[in-house]
Amino acid sequence: MDTSEKNVITSLDVARHAGVSRSAVSRTFTPGASVAPATREKVLASAKALGYQVNMIARTMNKGSSNFVGVVTAGFDSAFRASLLSPIAHSLSRRGLMPLLMNADDPAQLEQSLHALLSYQIAGVILTSASPPLSVVQHYLDRQIPVAMINRGHELAGAEVVGSDNRAGGRMAADALLKGGARRLAFVGQGAHNFSSRERWLGFSQRLAEVGVEAQTVFNETPGYQGGMQALLALFSQGEGPDAIFCATDMLALGVMDALRFTLHLQVPQQVQVIGFDDIAQAAQLAYDLTTVRQDSVQLAQRAVGAIVARGENFMRVAEFEPVPVTLIERGTTKIQK
Amino acid sequence: MDTSEKNVITSLDVARHAGVSRSAVSRTFTPGASVAPATREKVLASAKALGYQVNMIARTMNKGSSNFVGVVTAGFDSAFRASLLSPIAHSLSRRGLMPLLMNADDPAQLEQSLHALLSYQIAGVILTSASPPLSVVQHYLDRQIPVAMINRGHELAGAEVVGSDNRAGGRMAADALLKGGARRLAFVGQGAHNFSSRERWLGFSQRLAEVGVEAQTVFNETPGYQGGMQALLALFSQGEGPDAIFCATDMLALGVMDALRFTLHLQVPQQVQVIGFDDIAQAAQLAYDLTTVRQDSVQLAQRAVGAIVARGENFMRVAEFEPVPVTLIERGTTKIQK
DNA sequence: TTGTACGCGTTATCAC
DNA sequence: GTGATAACGCGTACAA
């Protein structure tokens, strides 16, 4: 019972079944081709009958470019980045593009992987991570492959940049804390090399400067929950300590909150107000109920995908950066006075 | 300055540069081919000089199968599933395979997408979601494409099944709660159609039966945090309510805890003990400090990838299911009595 | 509008 | 061990 027949249907099979030529079949499945409605019908009928679908690999080979889009992400454990992944996959799929996943956790491996992507004739690359080396990214641009970066600086001419209005978010945070009566403000962020963290701090401190206040700042290399705890203990290790803290990410804020409550036994928000950034799902849980600045991850994803597509059609297009609006979500870690 | 030269290097370019034939180049880059060390050296040198890399698309077309592996996931928002994604990508990459991401959030779209994967000559599919329709999966098996499913039942002959030892985990949870003096036990799980949830409940209730105890159970259709809150309120809506609760996932447990603490104002673990399942990062945060049964996601990922590879080499191999061990992580939501 | 013929870059087969 | 040659399945200029 050796049924090792080639079970795969090609355009030739469909052509024969429909009594037309292979090119007729090809044209039927090529958007924007010229086929007579009659033959088109015949072909589609035969295709459905045989279960034919275009071999994307063959199509890619002869057209020279695919519908693969590399999605580079470091740390799916980051809740916000994970929340970006789903809408990205969705947006790509809606436009007939295929997400090729690329893990950027290991910087050494990453450079290889990014280079390897080139041999797949990819249609573009989306970077959601803060880390990938720009040297490799330049390779893509040299080969006319569109690159979109989310929440990064405009360090690379020719790369599309999509991002939230981080500065406005920082200003919102400042206003909210001031409105709650804050007098000694602090900022907790990630390493100064981190673009979005720096932007949020800039917005925050600029707003404070306008009202003549200066904020204490801690840039911690350790990200996330642990980083937040460390940063908080550093803030309180000398002097009086702040009565209001703006954190560059929600995860930092959760660490800050837990260190405040369980290590220093301080009340949030009565003694110390806290604001985060991102609005991850966890921020809404009752144990934290964190006031935060929400990023619109669906919007970010759509813009990144849109940018890839647009630049695919015209690689030399002028990219104008327009930040995606953010929203203050007021919950229980700030004091609202009506 | 129209530099629209074909900038891409092919094996022919390398062949010419090295003064050999195209075949020699191809053999050099084909694992397990026979090339004279001397020519091999020449080829590699030329390849490096020109910046050549094998065109994977052309290779795929010629060989009839690619190194793409479809990774099907519903809801990256689920922390545990997200934690699976990173090791899967890593394991695949170590074996020279490429993860093609597939979002299963929209069931209607999913069936199309899964079908579309076929036109990419994929080498296999890994399902981490509980939902995908088995009908489509059968298509893959019919075409001799390996399929690995994580934490699902053996519903499909020929599909590789990888999973945690869910029953043992349920037993551990029972023992831990009993050891803490529990008398009125309850189980909170996801809909009965959910395989791993059911298995965990089976282990739990079997262990309890051995000591002559019966548990109250709530199977809630709503998953995650919200589902946990709902389930808990249901448990306490009549009668005395349990003094110990085993939840099929950590997210359910977090919802249960917050409803206990913030809605019913009960003490955890003094009045009610809680145990979760998964050990997501959030379980270790001080605000919850949740005792839980840890799944080894790295191990699960490696096995799934290994299964794909093994079955790719021999599609008819006999797959023996061996559950991945789980570990009880004791934290602050159970009472430990030495 | 339709069919014919060629090329995309690679690997497998076959003589040498 | 090496080099020529034939596929792989598709899109598309070209001629009809």
XYZ file of C-alpha atoms (C1' of nucleotides) in Angstrom:
708
model
C 0.000 0.000 0.000
C 2.620 2.501 -0.968
C 0.503 5.502 -1.807
C 3.411 7.836 -2.334
C 1.699 9.730 -5.115
C 2.362 13.411 -5.401
C -0.810 14.551 -3.792
C -0.250 18.221 -4.394
C -2.368 20.032 -6.964
C -0.581 22.472 -9.262
C -1.866 25.079 -11.626
C -1.302 22.610 -14.441
C -3.785 20.190 -12.931
C -6.360 22.932 -12.696
C -5.636 24.040 -16.232
C -6.224 20.567 -17.580
C -9.368 20.095 -15.536
C -10.768 23.389 -16.773
C -9.611 22.931 -20.306
C -7.510 26.090 -20.385
C -3.853 26.982 -20.278
C -1.720 27.314 -17.187
C -1.426 31.039 -17.673
C -5.174 31.389 -17.507
C -5.084 29.766 -14.100
C -2.222 31.952 -12.992
C -3.986 35.087 -14.131
C -7.135 34.089 -12.304
C -5.248 34.069 -9.043
C -3.156 37.138 -9.744
C -4.812 40.298 -8.444
C -5.144 42.756 -11.272
C -4.812 40.479 -14.247
C -6.996 40.297 -17.294
C -9.106 37.204 -17.602
C -12.430 36.764 -19.310
C -15.179 36.349 -16.727
C -16.189 33.089 -18.348
C -12.784 31.429 -18.103
C -12.326 32.896 -14.685
C -15.445 31.073 -13.554
C -14.318 27.824 -15.065
C -10.926 28.068 -13.428
C -12.337 28.901 -10.022
C -14.737 25.996 -10.251
C -12.007 23.558 -11.162
C -9.732 24.945 -8.491
C -12.349 24.444 -5.831
C -13.144 20.980 -7.108
C -9.505 19.928 -6.945
C -8.666 21.830 -3.793
C -6.038 23.962 -5.455
C -4.243 26.816 -3.823
C -1.402 28.904 -5.140
C 2.014 27.725 -4.056
C 3.317 30.794 -2.315
C 6.864 29.553 -2.384
C 6.907 29.276 -6.146
C 5.203 32.613 -6.492
C 7.771 34.188 -4.234
C 10.631 32.716 -6.135
C 9.590 34.081 -9.430
C 8.465 37.475 -8.206
C 11.558 38.003 -6.119
C 9.714 39.134 -3.042
C 7.443 37.364 -0.601
C 4.658 38.281 1.752
C 6.704 37.401 4.797
C 7.223 40.106 7.361
C 9.757 39.563 10.096
C 8.458 40.419 13.557
C 11.333 40.949 15.942
C 10.495 40.906 19.621
C 12.584 40.562 22.737
C 10.899 39.055 25.728
C 7.364 37.927 25.184
C 7.243 37.951 28.948
C 6.805 41.689 28.728
C 3.048 42.008 28.900
C 2.945 45.137 26.820
C 5.031 43.704 24.034
C 2.921 40.583 24.114
C -0.167 42.738 23.747
C 1.405 44.224 20.640
C 1.941 40.851 19.045
C -1.673 39.938 18.634
C -2.772 43.063 16.753
C 0.366 42.929 14.636
C -0.391 39.383 13.587
C -3.943 40.387 12.937
C -3.116 43.441 10.856
C -0.588 41.531 8.804
C -3.004 38.745 8.155
C -5.661 41.193 6.993
C -3.278 42.421 4.349
C -2.263 38.972 3.246
C 1.104 39.116 4.956
C 2.703 36.373 7.033
C 4.454 37.073 10.338
C 7.830 35.410 10.676
C 8.638 35.387 14.365
C 12.098 36.350 15.491
C 13.211 36.156 19.074
C 15.589 38.911 20.052
C 16.271 37.700 23.563
C 19.789 36.573 22.815
C 21.641 39.496 21.253
C 24.365 37.245 19.861
C 21.892 34.975 18.147
C 19.811 37.890 17.006
C 22.304 39.296 14.578
C 22.528 35.941 12.839
C 18.781 35.530 12.788
C 18.187 38.956 11.384
C 20.681 38.260 8.680
C 19.087 34.899 7.990
C 15.776 36.619 7.362
C 17.250 38.055 4.195
C 17.272 34.670 2.519
C 13.488 34.495 2.800
C 12.868 37.402 0.453
C 10.928 39.126 3.190
C 8.671 42.051 2.395
C 9.558 43.953 5.542
C 10.556 43.907 9.189
C 8.792 45.179 12.287
C 10.884 45.782 15.383
C 9.060 45.923 18.699
C 12.157 45.506 20.768
C 14.345 48.247 22.063
C 17.548 46.383 21.557
C 18.322 45.201 18.028
C 21.570 46.548 16.654
C 20.993 49.203 14.060
C 23.885 47.913 11.997
C 21.862 44.916 10.907
C 18.817 47.016 10.294
C 20.835 49.119 7.891
C 21.368 45.968 5.833
C 17.654 45.779 5.227
C 17.426 49.352 4.133
C 20.363 48.896 1.792
C 18.402 46.143 0.115
C 15.279 48.263 -0.103
C 13.470 46.237 2.528
C 11.041 48.372 4.567
C 11.679 48.542 8.297
C 9.254 49.773 10.927
C 10.303 50.387 14.520
C 7.853 50.798 17.371
C 8.636 53.221 20.171
C 12.137 54.023 19.121
C 13.973 57.137 18.099
C 14.561 58.319 14.550
C 18.094 57.051 14.583
C 17.981 55.552 11.142
C 17.222 57.529 8.020
C 14.816 55.594 5.863
C 13.288 53.522 8.625
C 9.653 54.010 9.498
C 9.079 55.046 13.082
C 5.828 54.418 14.904
C 5.315 55.357 18.488
C 3.052 56.619 21.198
C 3.012 60.217 22.251
C 5.384 59.454 25.086
C 6.015 63.085 25.957
C 2.346 63.906 26.214
C 1.976 60.868 28.437
C 4.697 62.155 30.697
C 2.957 65.492 30.945
C -0.346 63.839 31.762
C 1.308 61.908 34.545
C 2.805 65.079 35.970
C -0.521 66.863 35.907
C -2.350 63.985 37.521
C 0.123 63.751 40.376
C 0.141 67.492 40.915
C -3.633 67.526 40.923
C -3.468 64.930 43.684
C -1.384 67.287 45.779
C 2.060 65.884 45.126
C 4.975 67.929 46.422
C 8.009 65.672 46.187
C 7.870 63.959 42.824
C 10.030 61.180 41.447
C 10.516 59.360 38.184
C 11.513 55.730 37.810
C 12.685 54.685 34.366
C 14.742 52.202 32.489
C 18.322 52.809 31.429
C 18.902 56.143 29.737
C 19.553 54.376 26.429
C 15.889 53.400 26.351
C 14.167 55.789 23.999
C 10.580 55.654 25.196
C 11.588 55.775 28.835
C 13.621 58.896 28.162
C 10.793 60.554 26.259
C 8.358 59.914 29.059
C 10.773 61.418 31.495
C 11.244 64.462 29.276
C 7.521 65.125 29.101
C 7.222 64.614 32.820
C 10.086 66.856 33.835
C 9.251 69.569 31.329
C 5.752 69.855 32.702
C 7.101 69.991 36.216
C 9.606 72.658 35.226
C 6.729 74.788 33.974
C 5.335 74.909 37.478
C 8.740 75.254 39.071
C 9.165 71.779 40.448
C 12.056 69.399 40.042
C 11.786 65.631 40.221
C 14.069 63.105 41.716
C 14.945 60.443 39.121
C 16.155 56.867 39.131
C 17.171 55.136 35.934
C 17.420 51.484 36.715
C 19.047 49.012 34.372
C 16.920 46.173 35.690
C 13.535 46.307 33.976
C 10.156 45.159 35.186
C 8.905 44.282 38.623
C 12.299 43.638 40.184
C 13.639 46.852 38.738
C 10.748 48.777 40.237
C 11.382 47.377 43.692
C 15.075 48.188 43.510
C 14.428 51.684 42.267
C 11.977 52.387 45.027
C 14.309 51.251 47.758
C 16.972 53.475 46.242
C 14.593 56.430 46.322
C 13.894 55.939 50.012
C 17.405 54.998 51.040
C 18.171 58.599 51.995
C 16.184 61.662 52.810
C 12.482 61.923 53.076
C 11.453 60.060 49.943
C 8.891 61.159 47.356
C 5.142 61.392 47.808
C 4.410 60.720 44.133
C 6.134 58.480 41.616
C 5.777 58.249 37.846
C 7.061 54.988 36.400
C 8.035 54.527 32.764
C 6.209 51.203 32.574
C 3.422 49.497 34.442
C 5.684 46.646 35.472
C 8.044 49.098 37.121
C 5.049 50.644 38.840
C 3.883 47.300 40.213
C 7.298 46.682 41.689
C 7.305 50.167 43.153
C 3.868 49.641 44.665
C 4.718 46.323 46.252
C 7.948 47.645 47.707
C 6.024 50.609 49.101
C 3.294 48.490 50.636
C 5.050 45.342 51.725
C 8.563 46.510 52.450
C 8.150 50.093 53.631
C 4.542 49.697 54.791
C 3.405 52.929 53.226
C -0.102 53.609 51.997
C -0.865 54.036 48.302
C -2.090 56.594 47.370
C -2.552 58.239 50.781
C 1.176 58.543 51.486
C 2.597 57.942 48.033
C 0.842 58.249 44.696
C 1.910 56.038 41.792
C 1.353 56.252 38.053
C 2.456 53.736 35.431
C 2.587 53.586 31.641
C 1.139 51.088 29.135
C -2.072 49.938 30.792
C -1.344 46.237 30.750
C -4.148 43.965 31.883
C -2.602 43.576 35.293
C -2.938 47.264 36.041
C -6.709 46.871 36.245
C -6.605 44.055 38.773
C -7.944 45.001 42.176
C -4.718 44.172 43.967
C -3.083 47.059 42.127
C -5.806 49.189 40.577
C -3.073 51.266 39.014
C -3.575 54.674 37.485
C -1.679 54.660 34.229
C -1.165 56.119 30.787
C -2.636 53.809 28.207
C -0.881 53.051 24.961
C -3.082 52.131 22.031
C -1.413 48.924 20.939
C -3.922 48.228 18.204
C -3.228 51.598 16.678
C 0.519 51.113 16.996
C 0.313 47.753 15.293
C -1.858 49.034 12.468
C 0.437 51.935 11.790
C 3.517 49.747 11.761
C 1.951 47.353 9.298
C 0.610 50.209 7.231
C 4.050 51.760 7.088
C 5.578 48.515 5.857
C 2.990 48.227 3.126
C 3.251 51.853 2.073
C 6.992 51.745 1.855
C 6.804 48.478 -0.014
C 4.899 50.293 -2.710
C 7.190 53.277 -2.712
C 10.430 52.819 -0.903
C 11.405 56.454 -1.272
C 8.264 57.879 0.275
C 8.619 60.596 2.855
C 7.767 59.246 6.272
C 6.217 61.760 8.592
C 6.160 60.783 12.214
C 2.877 61.304 13.939
C 2.687 60.015 17.482
C -0.218 57.812 18.524
C -2.311 59.508 21.232
C -2.225 58.136 24.765
C -4.919 58.276 27.433
C -4.770 58.745 31.156
C -6.622 55.964 32.936
C -7.432 57.124 36.436
C -7.648 54.353 38.993
C -6.914 54.005 42.649
C -3.245 54.885 42.995
C -3.699 58.605 42.554
C -5.691 61.077 44.614
C -8.351 62.830 42.627
C -9.693 66.039 44.059
C -12.761 67.341 42.372
C 21.642 57.703 -10.429
C 19.455 54.763 -11.174
C 21.348 51.995 -9.436
C 18.702 49.386 -9.999
C 21.216 46.606 -10.421
C 20.248 43.182 -9.199
C 22.215 43.314 -6.020
C 21.484 39.774 -4.956
C 24.270 37.185 -5.098
C 23.381 33.731 -6.405
C 25.250 30.470 -6.329
C 26.296 31.114 -9.894
C 28.141 34.267 -8.869
C 29.975 32.340 -6.202
C 30.763 29.536 -8.619
C 32.315 31.923 -11.101
C 34.259 33.742 -8.412
C 35.641 30.478 -7.064
C 36.223 28.962 -10.476
C 33.973 25.961 -9.871
C 30.528 24.809 -10.940
C 27.211 25.734 -9.404
C 26.869 22.192 -8.144
C 30.020 22.509 -6.112
C 28.602 25.581 -4.418
C 25.319 23.886 -3.739
C 27.044 20.857 -2.253
C 29.122 23.035 -0.013
C 25.998 24.412 1.590
C 24.067 21.164 1.678
C 24.559 19.316 4.976
C 25.827 15.848 4.240
C 27.127 16.270 0.738
C 30.468 15.175 -0.620
C 32.856 17.961 -1.524
C 36.606 17.933 -1.553
C 37.945 19.941 1.354
C 39.938 22.065 -1.040
C 37.004 23.166 -3.175
C 34.916 23.551 -0.089
C 37.417 26.061 1.221
C 37.492 27.969 -2.044
C 33.717 28.127 -2.177
C 33.354 29.288 1.386
C 35.948 31.977 0.849
C 34.224 33.284 -2.262
C 30.860 33.103 -0.579
C 32.057 35.189 2.315
C 33.760 37.640 0.001
C 30.597 38.167 -2.018
C 28.214 37.978 0.922
C 26.353 35.002 -0.438
C 23.687 33.113 1.442
C 21.497 30.306 0.230
C 18.133 31.440 -1.054
C 15.809 29.477 1.191
C 12.840 30.088 -1.039
C 14.505 28.489 -4.037
C 15.725 25.633 -1.894
C 12.241 25.082 -0.563
C 10.758 25.064 -4.003
C 13.206 22.510 -5.198
C 13.019 20.220 -2.200
C 9.275 20.427 -1.788
C 9.388 21.173 1.898
C 10.526 24.182 3.860
C 11.840 24.844 7.322
C 8.795 26.845 8.294
C 6.855 25.663 11.298
C 3.442 27.151 11.967
C 2.963 28.242 15.552
C -0.727 28.585 16.326
C -1.628 30.512 19.446
C -4.823 32.054 20.693
C -4.497 35.018 22.954
C -0.966 36.152 23.587
C -2.540 37.966 26.483
C -2.510 34.694 28.332
C 0.696 34.942 30.313
C 1.340 31.237 30.307
C 0.898 30.878 26.579
C 3.116 33.878 26.057
C 5.757 32.208 28.195
C 5.572 29.234 25.886
C 6.213 31.329 22.815
C 9.718 32.367 23.655
C 11.148 28.867 24.258
C 9.326 27.575 21.200
C 10.908 30.227 19.014
C 14.237 29.493 20.599
C 14.044 25.741 20.155
C 12.952 26.080 16.559
C 15.722 28.486 15.783
C 18.294 26.140 17.288
C 17.216 23.493 14.835
C 17.240 25.795 11.873
C 13.477 26.097 11.734
C 11.480 29.279 11.244
C 8.369 30.084 13.287
C 5.429 31.264 11.231
C 3.062 32.969 13.615
C -0.625 32.265 13.403
C -3.184 34.042 15.519
C -6.076 31.832 16.526
C -8.089 34.507 18.270
C -10.734 34.684 15.593
C -12.063 31.165 15.022
C -13.573 32.119 11.670
C -10.341 33.538 10.393
C -8.353 30.709 11.882
C -9.641 28.023 9.620
C -8.646 30.063 6.593
C -5.253 30.836 8.022
C -4.522 27.255 8.905
C -5.449 26.257 5.409
C -3.292 29.015 3.979
C -0.284 27.629 5.818
C -0.371 24.659 3.478
C 0.773 26.778 0.578
C 4.022 27.531 2.362
C 5.249 23.960 2.294
C 5.543 24.024 6.055
C 7.533 21.384 7.880
C 5.105 21.156 10.775
C 2.594 22.855 13.035
C 2.627 23.468 16.765
C -0.693 24.187 18.457
C -0.575 25.896 21.835
C -4.190 26.892 21.819
C -7.053 24.901 23.173
C -9.450 25.851 20.460
C -8.410 25.058 16.891
C -10.837 22.838 15.035
C -9.494 19.350 14.637
C -10.980 19.115 11.171
C -8.327 21.427 9.793
C -5.602 19.681 11.709
C -6.590 16.450 10.016
C -5.753 18.111 6.700
C -2.159 18.430 7.804
C -1.920 14.832 8.832
C -3.431 13.742 5.534
C -0.604 15.551 3.814
C 2.010 13.997 6.061
C 2.695 17.253 7.874
C 3.677 16.692 11.517
C 1.425 18.273 14.122
C 2.257 18.776 17.792
C -0.346 19.871 20.310
C 0.501 21.184 23.752
C -1.727 20.322 26.705
C -4.485 18.706 24.740
C -6.049 15.281 24.641
C -5.131 12.470 22.280
C -8.135 13.154 20.127
C -6.302 12.822 16.861
C -4.481 9.688 15.812
C -1.153 10.598 14.310
C -0.757 13.921 16.072
C 2.017 14.363 18.579
C 0.798 15.279 22.034
C 2.943 17.085 24.540
C 1.686 18.063 27.944
C 2.335 18.567 31.604
C 1.467 15.947 34.153
C -1.797 17.683 34.877
C -3.201 14.901 37.007
C -0.154 14.759 39.238
C -0.428 18.523 39.590
C -4.024 18.166 40.723
C -2.994 15.599 43.311
C -0.226 17.840 44.587
C -2.688 20.661 45.009
C -5.042 18.415 46.961
C -2.262 17.260 49.256
C -1.002 20.753 49.873
C -4.446 22.034 50.818
C -5.159 19.063 53.048
C -1.819 19.501 54.731
C -2.875 23.050 55.473
C -5.935 21.767 57.283
C -8.537 22.273 54.586
C -11.939 20.771 55.261
C -14.248 22.246 52.651
C -12.438 22.105 49.318
C -13.402 23.554 45.983
C -12.158 23.486 42.438
C -12.432 26.341 39.943
C -11.808 25.414 36.327
C -12.518 26.407 32.794
C -15.287 24.939 30.710
C -15.455 21.144 30.789
C -14.371 21.021 27.154
C -10.963 22.257 28.230
C -8.671 19.247 28.379
C -6.005 20.383 30.810
C -8.534 21.932 33.158
C -10.419 18.651 33.278
C -7.272 16.632 33.893
C -6.267 18.845 36.770
C -9.683 18.433 38.270
C -9.489 14.662 37.882
C -6.174 14.442 39.714
C -7.498 16.747 42.400
C -10.771 14.954 42.992
C -9.241 11.490 42.794
C -6.775 12.346 45.523
C -9.554 13.758 47.641
C -11.656 10.661 47.087
C -8.805 8.568 48.458
C -9.146 10.343 51.767
C -12.908 10.378 51.622
C -13.477 14.019 50.792
C -15.578 15.524 48.032
C -14.953 18.890 46.465
C -17.342 21.547 45.346
C -16.646 22.465 41.707
C -17.281 25.416 39.456
C -16.550 25.237 35.751
C -16.679 28.751 34.448
C -16.796 29.548 30.773
C -15.149 32.899 31.307
C -11.392 32.369 31.577
C -8.792 34.356 33.431
C -9.102 36.953 36.128
C -12.726 37.836 35.509
C -13.674 34.180 35.387
C -11.999 33.628 38.737
C -13.916 36.433 40.362
C -17.211 35.185 38.986
C -16.513 31.632 40.059
C -15.664 32.683 43.561
C -18.792 34.702 44.021
C -20.759 31.711 42.781
C -19.044 29.490 45.357
C -19.991 31.796 48.186
C -23.447 32.667 46.961
C -24.995 29.945 49.081
C -23.964 27.918 52.071
C -20.823 28.276 54.045
C -18.303 28.483 51.226
C -15.015 26.586 50.943
C -11.913 27.068 53.055
C -9.555 25.966 50.280
C -9.680 26.464 46.511
C -7.678 24.884 43.742
C -7.777 26.834 40.483
C -6.976 25.346 37.105
C -4.868 28.359 36.145
C -3.013 31.092 37.949
C -5.127 33.776 36.338
C -8.259 32.165 37.722
C -6.543 32.045 41.098
C -5.706 35.738 41.009
C -9.320 36.560 40.306
C -10.390 34.273 43.117
C -7.956 35.900 45.514
C -9.001 39.425 44.719
C -12.677 38.577 45.036
C -11.946 36.940 48.381
C -9.959 39.846 49.690
C -11.593 42.880 48.198
C -15.196 41.794 47.776
C -15.782 39.325 50.604
C -13.062 40.679 52.881
C -11.740 37.258 53.778
C -8.143 36.515 54.730
C -5.883 34.423 52.500
C -4.698 31.908 53.598
C -6.040 32.194 57.158
C -9.676 31.841 56.180
C -9.339 30.487 52.676
C -6.332 28.823 51.080
C -5.726 29.193 47.342
C -3.593 27.266 44.865
C -3.095 28.021 41.193
C -1.537 26.288 38.214
C 1.173 27.428 35.741
C 3.433 29.622 37.849
C 3.256 32.704 35.687
C 5.508 35.570 36.674
C 2.683 37.376 38.363
C 2.212 34.576 40.878
C 5.501 35.478 42.508
C 4.649 39.131 42.986
C 4.216 40.143 46.609
C 0.666 41.329 46.115
C -0.345 37.745 45.436
C 2.518 35.479 46.509
C 0.523 32.590 45.146
C 1.227 28.951 45.875
C 0.987 27.158 42.560
C 1.881 24.148 40.449
C 4.614 25.078 38.034
C 4.593 23.952 34.437
C 7.960 23.609 32.766
C 7.357 25.653 29.654
C 10.885 25.246 28.372
C 10.551 21.500 28.554
C 7.142 21.609 26.893
C 8.504 23.723 24.064
C 11.516 21.516 23.516
C 9.425 18.398 23.386
C 6.984 19.898 20.954
C 9.761 20.972 18.633
C 11.523 17.660 19.064
C 8.350 15.828 18.164
C 7.943 17.847 14.989
C 11.490 17.112 13.938
C 11.274 13.413 14.786
C 8.069 12.944 12.902
C 9.461 14.901 10.007
C 12.139 12.251 9.701
C 9.732 9.385 10.119
C 6.109 10.260 9.828
C 4.960 6.808 10.867
C 6.882 6.707 14.135
C 5.052 5.545 17.233
C 4.469 8.483 19.527
C 4.526 7.641 23.179
C 3.070 10.242 25.466
C 5.164 11.013 28.491
C 3.906 13.870 30.612
C 6.280 16.642 31.619
C 6.730 16.736 35.416
C 5.246 19.625 37.366
C 6.440 21.136 40.634
C 4.590 22.505 43.604
C 5.793 26.004 44.416
C 4.807 26.808 47.965
C 4.221 30.461 48.641
C 1.999 32.447 50.908
C -1.533 31.410 49.961
C -1.390 28.030 51.649
C -0.844 27.161 55.260
C 2.179 25.001 55.807
C 2.359 23.066 59.038
C 5.651 21.423 59.708
C -8.376 37.670 -24.213
C -5.526 33.533 -24.676
C -1.630 30.337 -25.108
C 3.570 29.554 -25.628
C 8.000 29.925 -23.839
C 11.262 31.509 -20.667
C 13.383 32.462 -16.221
C 13.460 32.747 -11.004
C 17.792 29.885 -7.729
C 18.266 25.758 -6.011
C 19.107 20.613 -5.484
C 19.142 15.690 -7.336
C 20.567 12.701 -10.971
C 23.627 11.272 -13.920
C 27.609 10.619 -16.490
C 32.455 11.637 -16.349
C 34.755 14.456 -6.539
C 33.048 17.104 -10.208
C 30.207 19.440 -13.756
C 26.219 19.554 -17.004
C 21.219 19.119 -16.976
C 16.560 18.506 -15.550
C 13.244 19.437 -12.618
C 10.354 22.290 -8.738
C 5.529 25.754 -9.744
C 4.721 30.019 -10.857
C 4.311 34.876 -13.314
C 4.694 37.312 -17.450
C 6.554 39.196 -21.924
C 5.469 38.028 -26.304
C 3.022 36.561 -30.153
C -1.339 35.089 -31.841
